[in-house]
């Protein structure tokens, strides 16, 4: 080892040891002993509880004092103490007496100040509690915390002794949770994917530690980057310095950025008892002009390069305080073109592929390195964004791991689609500011969002927008509502036939401020039953089969109706009626894979031609459940994981199941040329259907989806409506049969009213897959296409809000019905609805040479023959019957691992 390098290592080691000597963890994972006990059974004041010799009362109930886990929640500590049965299993969490935990609790610990704390001041630091806290030390009240983002930093220099008693009173969130309790973990009160958590996740929920400094301390360091070109960037820094001394101090603030060894410093006088913002800008500090910077890129577009800036406050040649900031040089830009929201990073349009996180874990037990595992799985699925839904993930480690993985974050605040305000709007706003101050250095944060599926009530909408503008400098986009104003709504949340995601655009509702189309969808998902091995861990043996209410308590039933469990069971049964839970779970993985792959491919099929991003609901599981996950609570990958991973690969070959077009989607910054795309069709017996196989040479430009060829499936449809009985609400011109005579030369027109209808009786239930309308000049601007079995109760299959003159063709996964109706809602011209044709068509007729179930294998290779993407589909003459797959000869599978 060369001497200069060895000397550098020694200096760095010495600096690290010096830095470690200034911090001392008070967390139980690092050996600190805590107790937690109900406040009602310990009515003493904090000045008594925070004295030596105090002992918590054992109490008459289950809840005497127990060893506390910190950081964690009260309920978690009692579960770990064995006072409650495993809440993951069966109905255990539903049988907990909530009254035992829905109240205030005391935390208490005893500590000594480390002997190597030799600097002037000792600080107690807290990064968050839920929901409020009164903090006492050695009989003195240090202060109050209100909200889980608020930090506490208390100067305890004058209070400490040889043995110190810290006592913290935790108050739970107020009910109702949404939005009155905010800022808080709103979903802790129960949702359609998470049970009510006793105690509402109250507790010491974030880090707590001691630090040792001189009189000047550092807070809220902020590094900003501005790119002039991809080869030149400007950095600026703002650091707050606090002088706690009784006299003015001359301080030197030093900064060093690595890699690059970029050093800068400033000397200034700090007035006693004040906080001063110190600014470094590239005009005054030319070293902050960075040539050829290592840029931070989202996953799939480049490496997520990061820099580290260390700040040191010096007094009289001695280190007073230090701080380290990790940041990325990148530039976000945004636009809303044709009503569709777009994100660019470093000038490159990024097609968003991602997932929502409801919570990292329903009892806040996900900590530290576990985030690396979760986010690594998202990266392996080729996702580039996670939506922090309702801001329910508050650990900074989440953001740190997203920075390192190149995963952008859509970051919500704590409001959910209710026209009400938090009980304390000022506490809410203070927490919003704190969130921005704490997290703004993270390169991963791409969007700040005000409310889930709603607009923040005044004055919060304006406050949040101004908070982002002021404390984040306008560097990121503020989106008031999560599913409108440039976004294309929310949902559905149930699995569907793969064609649903291609024709037309999938949306459960549309409102005037929502973009109609694929657009940018912040949440859409499917029910996802996990593997049998996982289900056995949380469903008791006696409830495994048949499906009963115990499954519903894990959100497969009425408790999660948005997941459409009955429809999901029908889709599973298409592979043959399940024999038992193991068979159900096995077949469910095929539904999971097929529907989730199609969901992402549907958006990729329309990339930049309307579609700009999609995030599945959800990416990971906070609770052992049957819905909305890719990998489950136990980290077992479901079929959804593999479907998402396939669809989202940066270079991907896909087939549109509605048009039979084979395409290449390229969600990367690299262009590919002279690729060989091929499709081969196989029958269930393995025979090769040569006539339908195709091959082509194609290019795949960066950030595009391009068409290679169309498979010659030669599907035909049969008209079901011609000559069938027809009924209309009124007739102003012609007769109702003129819309049903198989020609466009005649027409029927209704009276001039918005609400008018015409329907057919097909004579019996039939499969319907397409409806054609051909309007004369007097068209319907808004209308519904509906089906029924009794002509009384109608089910909507198409909701049109932008009708026009001429032909309108609607193709959709088959539905069975006897009656089909056009229902006008709003006229588009001066006269009544005028239809030259209203025809109903059946499903695509199968090609005779194909077996009942057949396979489509797509391969994409470069001109050297190297395989770049492979994709396999199964389809059938009757898409609701894949049962013949059970007759396939079992494959001989050989596996090995090391």
Tab-separated table of N, CA and C in Angstrom, residues 220-224 325-328 330 403 436-445 472 476:
chain	number	residue	atom	x	y	z
A	220	UNK	N	-30.903	20.930	8.875
A	220	UNK	CA	-31.551	21.045	7.564
A	220	UNK	C	-30.601	21.405	6.419
A	221	UNK	N	-29.461	20.725	6.293
A	221	UNK	CA	-28.612	20.983	5.123
A	221	UNK	C	-29.342	20.591	3.845
A	222	UNK	N	-29.160	21.386	2.810
A	222	UNK	CA	-29.940	21.202	1.582
A	222	UNK	C	-29.032	21.435	0.382
A	223	UNK	N	-28.900	20.411	-0.444
A	223	UNK	CA	-28.122	20.500	-1.685
A	223	UNK	C	-29.098	20.492	-2.855
A	224	UNK	N	-28.983	21.490	-3.718
A	224	UNK	CA	-29.822	21.549	-4.919
A	224	UNK	C	-28.935	21.469	-6.153
A	325	UNK	N	-24.935	14.637	3.887
A	325	UNK	CA	-26.083	14.620	2.978
A	325	UNK	C	-25.728	13.778	1.764
A	326	UNK	N	-26.595	12.831	1.431
A	326	UNK	CA	-26.467	12.064	0.190
A	326	UNK	C	-27.445	12.650	-0.811
A	327	UNK	N	-26.986	12.919	-2.021
A	327	UNK	CA	-27.859	13.555	-3.014
A	327	UNK	C	-27.487	13.072	-4.405
A	328	UNK	N	-28.365	13.341	-5.340
A	328	UNK	CA	-28.121	12.996	-6.738
A	328	UNK	C	-28.264	14.229	-7.599
A	330	UNK	N	-29.657	15.566	-10.731
A	330	UNK	CA	-30.697	15.228	-11.710
A	330	UNK	C	-31.621	16.414	-11.847
A	403	UNK	N	-33.297	5.994	-3.500
A	403	UNK	CA	-32.202	6.733	-4.145
A	403	UNK	C	-31.221	5.771	-4.789
A	436	UNK	N	-40.981	17.990	4.159
A	436	UNK	CA	-40.207	18.527	3.037
A	436	UNK	C	-38.774	18.812	3.456
A	437	UNK	N	-38.607	19.438	4.623
A	437	UNK	CA	-37.265	19.761	5.100
A	437	UNK	C	-36.417	18.503	5.286
A	438	UNK	N	-37.027	17.456	5.789
A	438	UNK	CA	-36.295	16.229	6.091
A	438	UNK	C	-35.925	15.434	4.843
A	439	UNK	N	-36.766	15.494	3.800
A	439	UNK	CA	-36.640	14.560	2.691
A	439	UNK	C	-36.199	15.192	1.379
A	440	UNK	N	-36.126	16.501	1.309
A	440	UNK	CA	-35.933	17.169	0.018
A	440	UNK	C	-34.599	16.870	-0.637
A	441	UNK	N	-33.603	16.399	0.109
A	441	UNK	CA	-32.321	16.056	-0.512
A	441	UNK	C	-32.375	14.771	-1.318
A	442	UNK	N	-33.416	13.981	-1.144
A	442	UNK	CA	-33.461	12.675	-1.799
A	442	UNK	C	-33.767	12.827	-3.291
A	443	UNK	N	-32.862	12.300	-4.089
A	443	UNK	CA	-33.024	12.392	-5.546
A	443	UNK	C	-34.283	11.691	-6.021
A	444	UNK	N	-34.737	10.690	-5.276
A	444	UNK	CA	-35.834	9.841	-5.743
A	444	UNK	C	-37.181	10.557	-5.765
A	445	UNK	N	-37.395	11.550	-4.918
A	445	UNK	CA	-38.724	12.171	-4.842
A	445	UNK	C	-38.981	12.939	-6.131
A	472	UNK	N	-39.101	23.452	-0.944
A	472	UNK	CA	-38.437	22.588	-1.924
A	472	UNK	C	-38.001	23.394	-3.134
A	476	UNK	N	-39.681	20.162	-7.503
A	476	UNK	CA	-40.551	19.022	-7.820
A	476	UNK	C	-41.979	19.521	-8.053
